[in-house]
PDB file of C-alpha atoms in Angstrom:
ATOM      1  CA  MET A  19      40.306  -7.771 -38.716  1.00 36.00           C
ATOM      2  CA  GLU A  20      36.887  -7.713 -37.832  1.00 47.00           C
ATOM      3  CA  ASN A  21      34.722 -11.504 -36.758  1.00 53.00           C
ATOM      4  CA  THR A  22      32.267 -12.680 -39.167  1.00 56.00           C
ATOM      5  CA  THR A  23      29.273 -13.548 -37.548  1.00 55.00           C
ATOM      6  CA  ASP A  24      30.070 -17.179 -38.682  1.00 56.00           C
ATOM      7  CA  ASP A  25      32.721 -16.967 -36.280  1.00 62.00           C
ATOM      8  CA  TYR A  26      30.444 -16.685 -33.057  1.00 74.00           C
ATOM      9  CA  LYS A  27      29.077 -20.105 -33.737  1.00 77.00           C
ATOM     10  CA  ILE A  28      25.522 -18.950 -34.273  1.00 86.00           C
ATOM     11  CA  GLN A  29      24.562 -21.306 -36.520  1.00 85.00           C
ATOM     12  CA  SER A  30      22.684 -23.824 -34.589  1.00 84.00           C
ATOM     13  CA  PHE A  31      20.036 -20.825 -33.676  1.00 91.00           C
ATOM     14  CA  ASP A  32      16.811 -20.576 -35.702  1.00 92.00           C
ATOM     15  CA  LEU A  33      16.900 -18.082 -38.291  1.00 94.00           C
ATOM     16  CA  ASP A  34      14.774 -15.189 -36.132  1.00 95.00           C
ATOM     17  CA  THR A  35      17.469 -15.455 -33.137  1.00 94.00           C
ATOM     18  CA  GLN A  36      20.148 -15.739 -35.862  1.00 94.00           C
ATOM     19  CA  MET A  37      19.302 -12.184 -37.007  1.00 95.00           C
ATOM     20  CA  LEU A  38      18.491 -10.601 -33.668  1.00 96.00           C
ATOM     21  CA  LEU A  39      21.960 -11.729 -32.332  1.00 95.00           C
ATOM     22  CA  LYS A  40      23.525 -10.276 -36.089  1.00 94.00           C
ATOM     23  CA  THR A  41      21.462  -6.945 -35.009  1.00 96.00           C
ATOM     24  CA  ALA A  42      22.847  -7.430 -31.170  1.00 96.00           C
ATOM     25  CA  LEU A  43      26.706  -7.330 -32.604  1.00 94.00           C
ATOM     26  CA  LYS A  44      25.952  -4.456 -35.031  1.00 94.00           C
ATOM     27  CA  ASP A  45      23.204  -2.206 -33.441  1.00 96.00           C
ATOM     28  CA  PRO A  46      22.628  -2.975 -29.913  1.00 96.00           C
ATOM     29  CA  SER A  47      20.272  -0.267 -28.637  1.00 95.00           C
ATOM     30  CA  SER A  48      17.499  -1.756 -31.702  1.00 96.00           C
ATOM     31  CA  VAL A  49      16.694  -4.387 -29.790  1.00 97.00           C
ATOM     32  CA  ASN A  50      15.807  -6.141 -26.528  1.00 97.00           C
ATOM     33  CA  LEU A  51      19.024  -7.097 -25.020  1.00 97.00           C
ATOM     34  CA  VAL A  52      17.687  -8.370 -21.758  1.00 96.00           C
ATOM     35  CA  LYS A  53      15.979 -10.993 -24.344  1.00 97.00           C
ATOM     36  CA  VAL A  54      19.740 -11.223 -26.039  1.00 97.00           C
ATOM     37  CA  SER A  55      21.211 -11.949 -23.196  1.00 97.00           C
ATOM     38  CA  ASN A  56      19.000 -14.797 -21.690  1.00 97.00           C
ATOM     39  CA  VAL A  57      18.985 -16.130 -25.147  1.00 96.00           C
ATOM     40  CA  ILE A  58      23.122 -16.329 -25.111  1.00 97.00           C
ATOM     41  CA  VAL A  59      22.537 -18.231 -21.183  1.00 97.00           C
ATOM     42  CA  ASP A  60      20.053 -20.297 -22.395  1.00 96.00           C
ATOM     43  CA  GLN A  61      21.903 -21.573 -25.414  1.00 95.00           C
ATOM     44  CA  SER A  62      25.323 -21.757 -23.501  1.00 96.00           C
ATOM     45  CA  LEU A  63      23.686 -24.124 -20.916  1.00 96.00           C
ATOM     46  CA  LYS A  64      22.766 -26.754 -23.384  1.00 94.00           C
ATOM     47  CA  ASP A  65      25.426 -26.354 -26.238  1.00 94.00           C
ATOM     48  CA  GLN A  66      28.849 -27.026 -25.276  1.00 91.00           C
ATOM     49  CA  VAL A  67      30.299 -25.798 -28.186  1.00 91.00           C
ATOM     50  CA  PHE A  68      28.762 -22.263 -28.258  1.00 93.00           C
ATOM     51  CA  SER A  69      29.167 -22.269 -24.566  1.00 94.00           C
ATOM     52  CA  LYS A  70      33.243 -22.428 -25.140  1.00 90.00           C
ATOM     53  CA  GLU A  71      33.082 -19.344 -27.944  1.00 87.00           C
ATOM     54  CA  ALA A  72      29.813 -17.553 -26.023  1.00 94.00           C
ATOM     55  CA  GLY A  73      32.355 -14.955 -24.142  1.00 94.00           C
ATOM     56  CA  ARG A  74      33.448 -13.306 -27.193  1.00 93.00           C
ATOM     57  CA  ILE A  75      30.353 -12.785 -28.466  1.00 95.00           C
ATOM     58  CA  CYS A  76      29.074 -11.117 -24.917  1.00 96.00           C
ATOM     59  CA  TYR A  77      32.638  -8.892 -25.764  1.00 94.00           C
ATOM     60  CA  THR A  78      31.318  -7.859 -28.879  1.00 95.00           C
ATOM     61  CA  ILE A  79      27.892  -6.975 -27.655  1.00 96.00           C
ATOM     62  CA  VAL A  80      29.216  -5.018 -24.526  1.00 95.00           C
ATOM     63  CA  GLN A  81      31.781  -3.132 -26.530  1.00 94.00           C
ATOM     64  CA  ALA A  82      29.216  -2.396 -29.266  1.00 95.00           C
ATOM     65  CA  GLU A  83      26.598  -0.851 -26.600  1.00 95.00           C
ATOM     66  CA  ALA A  84      29.139   1.005 -24.844  1.00 93.00           C
ATOM     67  CA  LYS A  85      30.294   2.846 -27.908  1.00 93.00           C
ATOM     68  CA  GLN A  86      27.016   3.558 -29.193  1.00 94.00           C
ATOM     69  CA  ASN A  87      25.188   4.589 -25.696  1.00 92.00           C
ATOM     70  CA  ASN A  88      27.469   4.738 -23.036  1.00 92.00           C
ATOM     71  CA  GLY A  89      24.964   1.666 -21.923  1.00 91.00           C
ATOM     72  CA  SER A  90      25.691  -1.842 -19.484  1.00 93.00           C
ATOM     73  CA  VAL A  91      21.980  -2.860 -20.024  1.00 95.00           C
ATOM     74  CA  PHE A  92      23.354  -6.274 -21.704  1.00 96.00           C
ATOM     75  CA  ARG A  93      26.591  -6.517 -19.388  1.00 95.00           C
ATOM     76  CA  ARG A  94      24.228  -6.084 -16.197  1.00 95.00           C
ATOM     77  CA  ASN A  95      21.889  -8.157 -17.710  1.00 96.00           C
ATOM     78  CA  MET A  96      24.186 -10.840 -18.589  1.00 96.00           C
ATOM     79  CA  LEU A  97      25.611 -10.726 -14.995  1.00 96.00           C
ATOM     80  CA  ASN A  98      22.430 -11.187 -13.242  1.00 96.00           C
ATOM     81  CA  ARG A  99      21.743 -14.294 -15.096  1.00 96.00           C
ATOM     82  CA  LEU A 100      24.923 -15.918 -14.637  1.00 97.00           C
ATOM     83  CA  GLN A 101      24.463 -14.902 -10.591  1.00 96.00           C
ATOM     84  CA  GLN A 102      21.022 -16.618 -10.938  1.00 97.00           C
ATOM     85  CA  GLU A 103      22.459 -19.916 -12.294  1.00 97.00           C
ATOM     86  CA  PHE A 104      25.466 -19.603  -9.556  1.00 98.00           C
ATOM     87  CA  LYS A 105      22.772 -20.162  -6.836  1.00 97.00           C
ATOM     88  CA  ASN A 106      21.201 -22.939  -8.128  1.00 97.00           C
ATOM     89  CA  ARG A 107      24.643 -24.675  -9.198  1.00 97.00           C
ATOM     90  CA  GLU A 108      24.226 -27.739  -7.073  1.00 97.00           C
ATOM     91  CA  ALA A 109      20.639 -28.703  -8.016  1.00 98.00           C
ATOM     92  CA  MET A 110      21.836 -27.770 -11.821  1.00 98.00           C
ATOM     93  CA  ARG A 111      24.575 -30.757 -11.342  1.00 98.00           C
ATOM     94  CA  GLY A 112      22.374 -32.868  -9.518  1.00 97.00           C
ATOM     95  CA  ARG A 113      19.760 -32.479 -12.773  1.00 97.00           C
ATOM     96  CA  SER A 114      22.408 -32.729 -15.929  1.00 97.00           C
ATOM     97  CA  LEU A 115      25.966 -33.483 -15.887  1.00 97.00           C
ATOM     98  CA  GLN A 116      25.854 -31.454 -19.171  1.00 97.00           C
ATOM     99  CA  GLU A 117      24.622 -28.466 -18.453  1.00 98.00           C
ATOM    100  CA  TRP A 118      26.419 -28.146 -15.051  1.00 98.00           C
ATOM    101  CA  VAL A 119      29.548 -28.418 -17.326  1.00 98.00           C
ATOM    102  CA  CYS A 120      28.523 -25.969 -19.739  1.00 97.00           C
ATOM    103  CA  TYR A 121      27.450 -23.298 -17.282  1.00 98.00           C
ATOM    104  CA  VAL A 122      31.249 -23.771 -15.864  1.00 98.00           C
ATOM    105  CA  THR A 123      32.339 -23.066 -19.126  1.00 97.00           C
ATOM    106  CA  PHE A 124      30.333 -20.591 -20.169  1.00 97.00           C
ATOM    107  CA  ILE A 125      30.947 -18.411 -16.993  1.00 97.00           C
ATOM    108  CA  CYS A 126      34.919 -19.277 -17.183  1.00 97.00           C
ATOM    109  CA  ASN A 127      34.659 -17.819 -20.830  1.00 96.00           C
ATOM    110  CA  VAL A 128      32.886 -14.531 -19.791  1.00 97.00           C
ATOM    111  CA  PHE A 129      35.297 -14.101 -17.163  1.00 97.00           C
ATOM    112  CA  ASN A 130      37.761 -14.455 -19.867  1.00 96.00           C
ATOM    113  CA  TYR A 131      37.095 -11.896 -22.224  1.00 95.00           C
ATOM    114  CA  LEU A 132      34.615  -9.729 -20.577  1.00 93.00           C
ATOM    115  CA  LYS A 133      37.393  -7.234 -18.688  1.00 89.00           C
ATOM    116  CA  VAL A 134      37.155  -3.796 -16.848  1.00 84.00           C
ATOM    117  CA  ASN A 135      40.049  -1.474 -17.824  1.00 82.00           C
ATOM    118  CA  ASN A 136      41.868  -4.613 -19.036  1.00 85.00           C
ATOM    119  CA  MET A 137      41.543  -6.229 -15.440  1.00 87.00           C
ATOM    120  CA  PRO A 138      39.129  -9.078 -14.867  1.00 89.00           C
ATOM    121  CA  MET A 139      35.906  -8.335 -13.434  1.00 91.00           C
ATOM    122  CA  VAL A 140      36.223  -8.583  -9.812  1.00 91.00           C
ATOM    123  CA  ALA A 141      32.575  -9.937  -9.481  1.00 93.00           C
ATOM    124  CA  LEU A 142      33.277 -12.930 -11.119  1.00 96.00           C
ATOM    125  CA  VAL A 143      36.121 -14.121  -9.700  1.00 97.00           C
ATOM    126  CA  HIS A 144      34.670 -15.769  -6.433  1.00 97.00           C
ATOM    127  CA  PRO A 145      32.219 -17.613  -8.641  1.00 98.00           C
ATOM    128  CA  VAL A 146      34.279 -18.760 -10.710  1.00 98.00           C
ATOM    129  CA  TYR A 147      37.099 -20.255  -8.072  1.00 98.00           C
ATOM    130  CA  ASP A 148      33.730 -21.136  -6.569  1.00 98.00           C
ATOM    131  CA  CYS A 149      32.817 -23.458  -9.377  1.00 98.00           C
ATOM    132  CA  LEU A 150      36.076 -24.789  -9.827  1.00 98.00           C
ATOM    133  CA  ILE A 151      36.767 -25.905  -6.254  1.00 98.00           C
ATOM    134  CA  ARG A 152      33.505 -28.195  -6.891  1.00 98.00           C
ATOM    135  CA  LEU A 153      34.818 -29.210  -9.783  1.00 98.00           C
ATOM    136  CA  ALA A 154      37.858 -30.345  -7.523  1.00 98.00           C
ATOM    137  CA  GLN A 155      35.930 -32.156  -4.986  1.00 98.00           C
ATOM    138  CA  PRO A 156      35.863 -36.196  -4.639  1.00 97.00           C
ATOM    139  CA  ASP A 157      32.682 -36.466  -6.237  1.00 97.00           C
ATOM    140  CA  ALA A 158      33.279 -34.637  -9.231  1.00 97.00           C
ATOM    141  CA  LEU A 159      36.666 -36.108  -9.599  1.00 97.00           C
ATOM    142  CA  MET A 160      35.186 -39.113  -9.851  1.00 97.00           C
ATOM    143  CA  LYS A 161      33.534 -38.181 -13.368  1.00 96.00           C
ATOM    144  CA  GLU A 162      35.973 -37.765 -16.534  1.00 95.00           C
ATOM    145  CA  GLU A 163      33.417 -35.021 -18.263  1.00 96.00           C
ATOM    146  CA  GLU A 164      33.967 -32.372 -14.823  1.00 98.00           C
ATOM    147  CA  VAL A 165      38.224 -33.121 -14.810  1.00 97.00           C
ATOM    148  CA  ASP A 166      38.213 -32.528 -18.253  1.00 96.00           C
ATOM    149  CA  CYS A 167      36.393 -29.494 -18.081  1.00 97.00           C
ATOM    150  CA  LEU A 168      38.049 -28.517 -14.582  1.00 98.00           C
ATOM    151  CA  VAL A 169      41.880 -28.792 -16.536  1.00 97.00           C
ATOM    152  CA  LEU A 170      40.283 -27.210 -19.786  1.00 96.00           C
ATOM    153  CA  GLN A 171      39.489 -24.001 -17.887  1.00 97.00           C
ATOM    154  CA  LEU A 172      42.478 -23.803 -15.818  1.00 97.00           C
ATOM    155  CA  HIS A 173      44.616 -24.007 -19.438  1.00 96.00           C
ATOM    156  CA  ARG A 174      42.770 -20.925 -20.337  1.00 95.00           C
ATOM    157  CA  ILE A 175      42.579 -18.774 -17.698  1.00 97.00           C
ATOM    158  CA  GLY A 176      44.226 -20.394 -14.369  1.00 97.00           C
ATOM    159  CA  GLU A 177      46.768 -17.803 -14.880  1.00 97.00           C
ATOM    160  CA  GLN A 178      44.708 -14.702 -14.986  1.00 95.00           C
ATOM    161  CA  LEU A 179      42.957 -16.107 -12.097  1.00 97.00           C
ATOM    162  CA  GLU A 180      45.496 -17.051  -9.510  1.00 97.00           C
ATOM    163  CA  LYS A 181      47.135 -13.348 -10.543  1.00 96.00           C
ATOM    164  CA  VAL A 182      43.681 -11.997  -8.987  1.00 95.00           C
ATOM    165  CA  ASN A 183      43.768 -14.219  -6.031  1.00 97.00           C
ATOM    166  CA  SER A 184      46.696 -16.705  -5.436  1.00 97.00           C
ATOM    167  CA  PRO A 185      45.925 -18.435  -2.286  1.00 98.00           C
ATOM    168  CA  ARG A 186      42.331 -19.377  -3.899  1.00 98.00           C
ATOM    169  CA  MET A 187      44.435 -21.230  -6.428  1.00 98.00           C
ATOM    170  CA  ASP A 188      46.655 -22.157  -3.832  1.00 98.00           C
ATOM    171  CA  GLU A 189      43.176 -23.820  -2.299  1.00 98.00           C
ATOM    172  CA  LEU A 190      41.961 -25.430  -5.439  1.00 98.00           C
ATOM    173  CA  PHE A 191      45.576 -27.073  -6.184  1.00 98.00           C
ATOM    174  CA  PHE A 192      45.547 -28.577  -2.749  1.00 98.00           C
ATOM    175  CA  LEU A 193      42.502 -30.304  -3.549  1.00 97.00           C
ATOM    176  CA  LEU A 194      43.771 -31.073  -6.890  1.00 98.00           C
ATOM    177  CA  ARG A 195      47.022 -32.567  -5.419  1.00 97.00           C
ATOM    178  CA  ASP A 196      44.957 -34.657  -2.797  1.00 97.00           C
ATOM    179  CA  GLY A 197      42.649 -36.234  -5.190  1.00 96.00           C
ATOM    180  CA  PHE A 198      45.793 -37.178  -7.198  1.00 96.00           C
ATOM    181  CA  LEU A 199      47.759 -38.729  -4.630  1.00 95.00           C
ATOM    182  CA  LEU A 200      44.931 -40.075  -2.320  1.00 94.00           C
ATOM    183  CA  GLN A 201      41.859 -40.637  -4.128  1.00 94.00           C
ATOM    184  CA  GLU A 202      41.000 -44.301  -4.804  1.00 93.00           C
ATOM    185  CA  GLY A 203      39.091 -45.016  -7.985  1.00 95.00           C
ATOM    186  CA  LEU A 204      40.244 -42.005 -10.372  1.00 96.00           C
ATOM    187  CA  THR A 205      39.930 -43.616 -14.067  1.00 94.00           C
ATOM    188  CA  SER A 206      43.503 -43.938 -15.586  1.00 94.00           C
ATOM    189  CA  MET A 207      42.540 -40.555 -17.906  1.00 94.00           C
ATOM    190  CA  ALA A 208      41.319 -38.372 -15.056  1.00 95.00           C
ATOM    191  CA  ARG A 209      44.889 -39.350 -13.225  1.00 95.00           C
ATOM    192  CA  LEU A 210      46.472 -38.217 -16.340  1.00 94.00           C
ATOM    193  CA  LEU A 211      44.659 -35.187 -16.529  1.00 95.00           C
ATOM    194  CA  LEU A 212      45.382 -34.128 -12.762  1.00 96.00           C
ATOM    195  CA  LEU A 213      49.188 -34.674 -12.831  1.00 95.00           C
ATOM    196  CA  GLU A 214      49.468 -32.902 -16.125  1.00 93.00           C
ATOM    197  CA  ILE A 215      47.676 -29.808 -14.751  1.00 96.00           C
ATOM    198  CA  LEU A 216      49.791 -30.151 -11.847  1.00 96.00           C
ATOM    199  CA  GLU A 217      52.821 -29.820 -14.096  1.00 94.00           C
ATOM    200  CA  PHE A 218      51.514 -27.067 -15.677  1.00 95.00           C
ATOM    201  CA  ARG A 219      50.955 -24.899 -13.179  1.00 96.00           C
ATOM    202  CA  ALA A 220      54.224 -26.140 -11.638  1.00 95.00           C
ATOM    203  CA  GLY A 221      55.975 -25.097 -14.705  1.00 93.00           C
ATOM    204  CA  GLY A 222      53.935 -21.426 -14.471  1.00 95.00           C
ATOM    205  CA  TRP A 223      51.661 -22.305 -16.555  1.00 95.00           C
ATOM    206  CA  LEU A 224      53.609 -23.606 -19.566  1.00 90.00           C
ATOM    207  CA  LEU A 225      54.370 -27.353 -20.630  1.00 79.00           C
ATOM    208  CA  SER A 226      58.062 -28.269 -21.160  1.00 71.00           C
ATOM    209  CA  GLY A 227      57.837 -29.398 -25.116  1.00 71.00           C
ATOM    210  CA  THR A 228      58.814 -32.680 -23.618  1.00 72.00           C
ATOM    211  CA  ALA A 229      55.943 -32.653 -21.066  1.00 69.00           C
ATOM    212  CA  HIS A 230      53.855 -31.879 -23.560  1.00 67.00           C
ATOM    213  CA  LYS A 231      54.191 -34.584 -25.964  1.00 70.00           C
ATOM    214  CA  TYR A 232      53.950 -37.059 -23.478  1.00 66.00           C
ATOM    215  CA  TYR A 233      50.709 -36.110 -22.164  1.00 64.00           C
ATOM    216  CA  TYR A 234      49.284 -35.579 -25.392  1.00 64.00           C
ATOM    217  CA  SER A 235      50.441 -38.590 -26.946  1.00 66.00           C
ATOM    218  CA  GLU A 236      48.805 -40.674 -24.156  1.00 64.00           C
ATOM    219  CA  ILE A 237      45.744 -38.757 -24.508  1.00 63.00           C
ATOM    220  CA  ALA A 238      45.792 -39.419 -28.367  1.00 62.00           C
ATOM    221  CA  ASP A 239      46.297 -43.411 -27.396  1.00 58.00           C
TER     222      ASP A 239
END
């Protein structure tokens, strides 16, 4: 079944931009794809709902462009923008925690959707790990928004990431385990989320039914 444009969460854009994105999804060669990639990145950095879905719209435009004229203008510009923002990530985090969390969500979402020959894009593996490892540092573990973001991304892409580079996943989980065991001042919610993700990976990226019930009833409370 084809996605409708409503599925891509583009309702938050003004009408002209919605039209631009709708056209890019169906007929990419007829629009300015550099502008399209910038619009998607800019919105992802300020809209948490869109940042969780933007990988799908990127995937669809990449596929449509490749099919139409074997082009990669959109993908190249999207990756360039991700790289630029990545270089400025500490300044971004200092300026706005929400923007930083949106960026991590977006780059992980793009990693999840954009594949080359059904494999994750190599260019994104280390930047994604670097972002997640930043979220596992002691100052970030003190902020529930960052812990929440980290755990959500690991639920979505942890297994894929481990397959392409398991030593870095070990490095990340050493930090999480030490944070859980040794760090003082964590909120009870942050502690619960960390314990859940430690168990999730230990169970082969699965939670038993009992554990799921326990964690999610705790979170609901």
